[in-house]
PDB file of C-alpha atoms in Angstrom:
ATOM      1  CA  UNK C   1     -30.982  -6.839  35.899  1.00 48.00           C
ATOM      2  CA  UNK C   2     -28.321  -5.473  33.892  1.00 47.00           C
ATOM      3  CA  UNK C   3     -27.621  -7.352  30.506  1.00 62.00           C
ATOM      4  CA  UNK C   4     -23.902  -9.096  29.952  1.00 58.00           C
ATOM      5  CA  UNK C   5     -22.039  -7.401  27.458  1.00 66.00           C
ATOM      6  CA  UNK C   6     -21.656  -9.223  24.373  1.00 88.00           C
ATOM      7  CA  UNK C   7     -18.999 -11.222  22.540  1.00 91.00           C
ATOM      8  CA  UNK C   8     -17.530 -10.224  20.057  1.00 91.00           C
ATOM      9  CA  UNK C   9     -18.539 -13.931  18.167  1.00 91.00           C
ATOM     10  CA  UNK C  10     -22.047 -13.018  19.405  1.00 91.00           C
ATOM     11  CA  UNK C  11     -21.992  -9.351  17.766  1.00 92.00           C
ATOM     12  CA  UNK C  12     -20.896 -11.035  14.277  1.00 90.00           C
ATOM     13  CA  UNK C  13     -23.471 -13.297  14.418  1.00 90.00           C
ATOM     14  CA  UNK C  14     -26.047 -10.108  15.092  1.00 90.00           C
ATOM     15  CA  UNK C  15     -24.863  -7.985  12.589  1.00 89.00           C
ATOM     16  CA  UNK C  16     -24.868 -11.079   9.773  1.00 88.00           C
ATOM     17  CA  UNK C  17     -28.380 -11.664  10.449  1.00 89.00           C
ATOM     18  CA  UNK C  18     -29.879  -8.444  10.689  1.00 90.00           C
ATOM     19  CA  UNK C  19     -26.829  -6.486   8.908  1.00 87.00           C
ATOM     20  CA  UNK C  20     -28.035  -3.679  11.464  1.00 87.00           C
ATOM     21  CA  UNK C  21     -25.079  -0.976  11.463  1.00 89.00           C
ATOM     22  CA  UNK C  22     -25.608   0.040  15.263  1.00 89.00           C
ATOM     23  CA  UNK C  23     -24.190  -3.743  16.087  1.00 90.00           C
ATOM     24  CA  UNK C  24     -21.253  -3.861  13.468  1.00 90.00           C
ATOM     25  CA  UNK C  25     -20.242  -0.041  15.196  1.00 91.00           C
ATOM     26  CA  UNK C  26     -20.765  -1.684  19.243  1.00 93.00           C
ATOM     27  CA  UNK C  27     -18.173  -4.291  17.539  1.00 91.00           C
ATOM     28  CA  UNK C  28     -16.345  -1.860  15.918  1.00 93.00           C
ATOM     29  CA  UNK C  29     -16.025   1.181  18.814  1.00 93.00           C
ATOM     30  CA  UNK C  30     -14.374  -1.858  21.204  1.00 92.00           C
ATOM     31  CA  UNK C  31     -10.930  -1.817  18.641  1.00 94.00           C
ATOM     32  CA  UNK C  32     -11.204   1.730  17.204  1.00 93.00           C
ATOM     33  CA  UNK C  33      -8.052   2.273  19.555  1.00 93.00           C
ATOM     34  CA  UNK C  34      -6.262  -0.763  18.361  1.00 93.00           C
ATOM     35  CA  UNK C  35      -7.353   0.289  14.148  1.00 95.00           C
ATOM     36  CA  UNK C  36      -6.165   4.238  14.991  1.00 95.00           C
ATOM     37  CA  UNK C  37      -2.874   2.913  16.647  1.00 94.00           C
ATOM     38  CA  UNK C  38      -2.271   0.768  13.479  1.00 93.00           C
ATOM     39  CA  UNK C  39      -2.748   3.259  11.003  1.00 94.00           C
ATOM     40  CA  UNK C  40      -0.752   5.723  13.141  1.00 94.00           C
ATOM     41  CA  UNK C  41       2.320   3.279  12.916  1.00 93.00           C
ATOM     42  CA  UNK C  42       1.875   2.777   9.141  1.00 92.00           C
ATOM     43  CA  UNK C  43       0.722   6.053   8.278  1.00 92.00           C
ATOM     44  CA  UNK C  44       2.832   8.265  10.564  1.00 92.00           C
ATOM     45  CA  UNK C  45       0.203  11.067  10.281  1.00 91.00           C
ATOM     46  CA  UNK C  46      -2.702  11.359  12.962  1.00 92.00           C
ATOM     47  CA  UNK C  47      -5.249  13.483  10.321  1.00 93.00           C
ATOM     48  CA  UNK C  48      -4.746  10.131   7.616  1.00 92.00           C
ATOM     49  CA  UNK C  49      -5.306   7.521  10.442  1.00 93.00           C
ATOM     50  CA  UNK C  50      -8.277   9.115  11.401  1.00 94.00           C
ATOM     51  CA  UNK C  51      -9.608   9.360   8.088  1.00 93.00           C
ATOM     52  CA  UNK C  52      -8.942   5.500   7.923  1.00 94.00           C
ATOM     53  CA  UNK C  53     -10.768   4.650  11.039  1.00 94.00           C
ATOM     54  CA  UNK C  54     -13.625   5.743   9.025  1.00 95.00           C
ATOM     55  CA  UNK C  55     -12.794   4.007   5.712  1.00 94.00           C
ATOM     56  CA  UNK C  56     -12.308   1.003   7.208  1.00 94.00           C
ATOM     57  CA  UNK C  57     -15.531   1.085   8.763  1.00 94.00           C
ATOM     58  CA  UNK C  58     -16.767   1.529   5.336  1.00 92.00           C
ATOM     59  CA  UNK C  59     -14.791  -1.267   4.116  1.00 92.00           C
ATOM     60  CA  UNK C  60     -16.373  -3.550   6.902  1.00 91.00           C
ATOM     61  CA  UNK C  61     -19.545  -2.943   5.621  1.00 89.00           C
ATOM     62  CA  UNK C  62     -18.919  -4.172   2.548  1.00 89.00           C
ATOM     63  CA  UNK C  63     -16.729  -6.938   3.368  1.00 90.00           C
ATOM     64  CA  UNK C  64     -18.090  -8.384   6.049  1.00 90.00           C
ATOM     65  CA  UNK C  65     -21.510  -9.834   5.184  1.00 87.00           C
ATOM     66  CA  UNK C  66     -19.150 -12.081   2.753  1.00 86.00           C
ATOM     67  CA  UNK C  67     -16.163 -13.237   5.195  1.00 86.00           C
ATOM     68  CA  UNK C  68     -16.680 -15.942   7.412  1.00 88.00           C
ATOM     69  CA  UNK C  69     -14.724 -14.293  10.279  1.00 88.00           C
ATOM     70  CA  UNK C  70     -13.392 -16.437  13.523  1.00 89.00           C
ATOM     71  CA  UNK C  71     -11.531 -14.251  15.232  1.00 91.00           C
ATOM     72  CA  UNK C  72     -13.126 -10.566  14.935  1.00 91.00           C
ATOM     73  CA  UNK C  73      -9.766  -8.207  16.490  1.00 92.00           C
ATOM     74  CA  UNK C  74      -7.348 -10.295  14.183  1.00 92.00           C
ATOM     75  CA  UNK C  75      -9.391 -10.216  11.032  1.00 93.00           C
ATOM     76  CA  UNK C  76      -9.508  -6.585  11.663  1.00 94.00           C
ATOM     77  CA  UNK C  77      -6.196  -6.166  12.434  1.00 94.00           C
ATOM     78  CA  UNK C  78      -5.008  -7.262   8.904  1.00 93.00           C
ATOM     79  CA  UNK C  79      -7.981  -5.831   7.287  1.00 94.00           C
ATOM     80  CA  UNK C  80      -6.637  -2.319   8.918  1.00 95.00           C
ATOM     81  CA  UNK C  81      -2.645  -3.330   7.864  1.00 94.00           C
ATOM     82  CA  UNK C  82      -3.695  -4.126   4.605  1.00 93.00           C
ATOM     83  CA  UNK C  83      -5.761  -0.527   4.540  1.00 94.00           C
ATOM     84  CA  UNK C  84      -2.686   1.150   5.020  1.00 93.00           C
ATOM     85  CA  UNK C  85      -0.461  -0.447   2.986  1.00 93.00           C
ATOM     86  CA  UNK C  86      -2.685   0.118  -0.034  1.00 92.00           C
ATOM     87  CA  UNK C  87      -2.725   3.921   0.748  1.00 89.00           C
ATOM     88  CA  UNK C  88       1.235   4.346   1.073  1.00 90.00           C
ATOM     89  CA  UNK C  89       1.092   1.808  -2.312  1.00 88.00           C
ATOM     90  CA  UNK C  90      -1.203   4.380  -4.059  1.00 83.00           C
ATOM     91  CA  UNK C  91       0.565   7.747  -2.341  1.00 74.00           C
ATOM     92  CA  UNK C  92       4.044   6.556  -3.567  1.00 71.00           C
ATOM     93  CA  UNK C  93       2.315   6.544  -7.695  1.00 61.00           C
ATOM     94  CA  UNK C  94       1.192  10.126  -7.184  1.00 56.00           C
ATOM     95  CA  UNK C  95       3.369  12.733  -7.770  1.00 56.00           C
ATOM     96  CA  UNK C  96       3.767  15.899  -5.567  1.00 57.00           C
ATOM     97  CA  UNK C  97       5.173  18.683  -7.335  1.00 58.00           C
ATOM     98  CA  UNK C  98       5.866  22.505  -5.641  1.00 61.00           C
ATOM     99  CA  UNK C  99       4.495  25.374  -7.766  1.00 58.00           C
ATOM    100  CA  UNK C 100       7.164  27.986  -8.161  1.00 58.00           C
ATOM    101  CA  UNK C 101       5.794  31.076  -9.676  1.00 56.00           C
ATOM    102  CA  UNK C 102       8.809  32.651 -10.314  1.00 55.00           C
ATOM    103  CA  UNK C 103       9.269  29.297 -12.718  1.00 51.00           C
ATOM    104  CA  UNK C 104       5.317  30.449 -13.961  1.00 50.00           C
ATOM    105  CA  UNK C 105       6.422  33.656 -14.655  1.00 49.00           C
ATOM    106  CA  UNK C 106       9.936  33.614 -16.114  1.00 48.00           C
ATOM    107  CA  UNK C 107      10.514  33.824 -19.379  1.00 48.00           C
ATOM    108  CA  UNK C 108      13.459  31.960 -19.805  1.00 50.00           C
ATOM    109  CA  UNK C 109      12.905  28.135 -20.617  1.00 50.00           C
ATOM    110  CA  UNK C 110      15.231  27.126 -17.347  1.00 52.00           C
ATOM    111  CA  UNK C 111      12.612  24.325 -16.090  1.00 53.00           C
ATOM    112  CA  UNK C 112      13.242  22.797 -19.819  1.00 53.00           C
ATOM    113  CA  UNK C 113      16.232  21.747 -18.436  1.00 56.00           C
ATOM    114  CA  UNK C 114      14.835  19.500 -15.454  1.00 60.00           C
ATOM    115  CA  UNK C 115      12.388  17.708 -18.222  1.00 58.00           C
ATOM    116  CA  UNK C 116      15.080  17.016 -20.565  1.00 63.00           C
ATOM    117  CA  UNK C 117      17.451  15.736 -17.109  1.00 69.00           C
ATOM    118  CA  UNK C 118      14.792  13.488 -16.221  1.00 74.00           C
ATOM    119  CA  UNK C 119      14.424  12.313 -19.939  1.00 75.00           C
ATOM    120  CA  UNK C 120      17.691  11.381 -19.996  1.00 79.00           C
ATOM    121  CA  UNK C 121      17.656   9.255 -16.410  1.00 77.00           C
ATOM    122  CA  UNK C 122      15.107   7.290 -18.158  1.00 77.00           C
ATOM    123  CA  UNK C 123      16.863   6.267 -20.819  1.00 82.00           C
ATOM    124  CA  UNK C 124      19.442   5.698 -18.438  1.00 83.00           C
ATOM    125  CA  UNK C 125      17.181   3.216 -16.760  1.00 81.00           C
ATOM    126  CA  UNK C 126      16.585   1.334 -19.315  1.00 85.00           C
ATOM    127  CA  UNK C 127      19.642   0.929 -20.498  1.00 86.00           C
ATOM    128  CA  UNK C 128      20.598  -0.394 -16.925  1.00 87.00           C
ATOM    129  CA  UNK C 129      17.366  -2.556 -17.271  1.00 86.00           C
ATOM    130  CA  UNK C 130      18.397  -4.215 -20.121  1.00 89.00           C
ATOM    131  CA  UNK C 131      21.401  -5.481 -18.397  1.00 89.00           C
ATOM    132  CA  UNK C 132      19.794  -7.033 -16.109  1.00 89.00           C
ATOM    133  CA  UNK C 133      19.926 -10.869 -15.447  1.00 91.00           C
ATOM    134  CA  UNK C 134      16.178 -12.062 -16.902  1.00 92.00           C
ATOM    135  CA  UNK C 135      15.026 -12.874 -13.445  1.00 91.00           C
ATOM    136  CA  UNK C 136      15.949  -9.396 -11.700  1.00 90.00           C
ATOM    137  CA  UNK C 137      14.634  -7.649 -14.910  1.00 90.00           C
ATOM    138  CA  UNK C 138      11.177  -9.940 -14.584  1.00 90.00           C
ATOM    139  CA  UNK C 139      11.000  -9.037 -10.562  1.00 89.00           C
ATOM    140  CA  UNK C 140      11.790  -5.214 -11.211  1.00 86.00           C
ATOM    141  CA  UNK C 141       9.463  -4.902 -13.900  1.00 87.00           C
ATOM    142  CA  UNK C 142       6.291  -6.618 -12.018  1.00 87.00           C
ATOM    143  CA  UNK C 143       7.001  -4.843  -8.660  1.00 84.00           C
ATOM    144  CA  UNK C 144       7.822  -1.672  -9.235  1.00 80.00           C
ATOM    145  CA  UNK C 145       6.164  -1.023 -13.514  1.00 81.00           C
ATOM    146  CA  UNK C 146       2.943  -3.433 -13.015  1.00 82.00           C
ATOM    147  CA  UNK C 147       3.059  -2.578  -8.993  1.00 84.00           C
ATOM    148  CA  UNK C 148       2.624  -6.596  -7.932  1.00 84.00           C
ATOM    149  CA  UNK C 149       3.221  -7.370  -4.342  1.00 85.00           C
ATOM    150  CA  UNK C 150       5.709 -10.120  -3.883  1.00 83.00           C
ATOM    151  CA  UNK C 151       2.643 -12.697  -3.156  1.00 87.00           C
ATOM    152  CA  UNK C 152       1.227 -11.601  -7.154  1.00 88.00           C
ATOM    153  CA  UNK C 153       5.051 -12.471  -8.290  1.00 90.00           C
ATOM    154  CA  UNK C 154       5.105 -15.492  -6.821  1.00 90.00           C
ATOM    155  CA  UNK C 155       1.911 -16.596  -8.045  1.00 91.00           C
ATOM    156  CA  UNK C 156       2.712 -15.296 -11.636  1.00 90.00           C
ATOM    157  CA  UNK C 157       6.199 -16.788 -11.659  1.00 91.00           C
ATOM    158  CA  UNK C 158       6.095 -19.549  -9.564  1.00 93.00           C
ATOM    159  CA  UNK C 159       9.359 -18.982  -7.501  1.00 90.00           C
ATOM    160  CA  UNK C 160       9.516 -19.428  -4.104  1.00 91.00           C
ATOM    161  CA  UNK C 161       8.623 -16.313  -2.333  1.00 87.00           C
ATOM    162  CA  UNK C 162      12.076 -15.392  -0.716  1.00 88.00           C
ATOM    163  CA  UNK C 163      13.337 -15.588  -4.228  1.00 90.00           C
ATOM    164  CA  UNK C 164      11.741 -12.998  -5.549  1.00 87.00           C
ATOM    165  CA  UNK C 165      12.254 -10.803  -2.732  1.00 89.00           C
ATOM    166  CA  UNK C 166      16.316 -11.883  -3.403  1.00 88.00           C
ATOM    167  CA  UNK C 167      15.725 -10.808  -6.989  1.00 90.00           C
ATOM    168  CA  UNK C 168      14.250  -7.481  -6.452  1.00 87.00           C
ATOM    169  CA  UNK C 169      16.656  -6.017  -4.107  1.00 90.00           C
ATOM    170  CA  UNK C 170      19.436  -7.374  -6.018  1.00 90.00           C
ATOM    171  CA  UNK C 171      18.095  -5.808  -8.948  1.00 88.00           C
ATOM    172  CA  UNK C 172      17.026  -2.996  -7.246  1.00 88.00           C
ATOM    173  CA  UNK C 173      21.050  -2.657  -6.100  1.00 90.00           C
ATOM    174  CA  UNK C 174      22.297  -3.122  -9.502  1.00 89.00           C
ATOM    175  CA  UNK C 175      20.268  -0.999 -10.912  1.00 84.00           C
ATOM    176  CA  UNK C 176      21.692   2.091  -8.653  1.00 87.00           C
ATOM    177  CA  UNK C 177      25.218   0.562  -9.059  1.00 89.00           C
ATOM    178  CA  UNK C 178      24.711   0.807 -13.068  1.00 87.00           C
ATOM    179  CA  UNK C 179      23.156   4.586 -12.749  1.00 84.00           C
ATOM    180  CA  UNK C 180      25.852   5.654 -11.184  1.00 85.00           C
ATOM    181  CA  UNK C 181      28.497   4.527 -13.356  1.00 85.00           C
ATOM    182  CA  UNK C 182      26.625   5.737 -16.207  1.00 77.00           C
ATOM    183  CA  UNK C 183      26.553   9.857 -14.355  1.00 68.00           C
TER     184      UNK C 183
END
């Protein structure tokens, strides 16, 4: 007599009591389309959303034994959105840089010239900063200098969601206007 396949309520359960990996991967292999597709559509690179298939599995390891989980494919579905937000979050703070060797090997102090550039645009910005309503300079500061999601603003400040998200792109879009006055 063949055995009916299990739920995926009755695979939690399993895996919570006996924390046995071969039940939490027959839980996971049933959505490994729907976690691949997600990452795909954040990620927009199929090496990256495979490589996150398999971190998240690692990350439901970890965080599973300590969630009390209702509905497995929607838990997952955020868990896998919130995966790949975090990596583009911690992609955009690294810099990528081309190596030029002719810029290795000349002798002439051309790429000076860039550094002392980009010094200046700083102290561009924060002249622009400083003219910043309070509020816009607050939101720009924790968003984008103390990298807070809108949710850590909120809870820091205690504005009303939409209002920060009002303050940052308004900052955000004086900011550029001031900049560009200022070249």
């Amino acid at each position: 007599m063949e055995k009916a396949p299990q739920t995926d309520e009755e695979l939690l359960l399993a895996f919570k009591e006996s924390n046995s990996q071969d039940v939490l991967a027959k839980l996971y292999l049933r959505y490994t389309d729907l976690v691949y597709g997600t990452c795909l559509k954040y990620l927009k690179d199929a090496e990256a959303s495979k490589d996150a298939v398999m971190n998240i599995y690692q990350e439901l390891l970890q965080k599973l034994p300590n969630h009390e989980v209702e509905n497995f494919k929607g838990w997952l579905y955020v868990l896998t959105k919130n995966h790949c937000l975090m990596q583009l979050r911690s992609s955009k703070k690294m810099i990528t840089v081309e190596f030029n060797p002719a810029v290795m090997q000349s002798e002439d102090f051309m790429h000076l010239d860039s550094v002392l550039d980009r010094e200046q645009d700083f102290k561009k910005l924060e002249g622009c900063m400083e003219k910043l309503p309070e509020e816009q300079k607050q939101g720009i500061q924790l968003f984008y200098l103390e990298n807070k999601c809108y949710n850590e603003i909120v809870e820091q400040t205690g504005m009303e969601w939409n209002k920060v998200r009002s303050l940052i792109q308004n900052g955000r879009r004086n900011l550029k206007i001031c900049m560009d006055k200022n070249d």
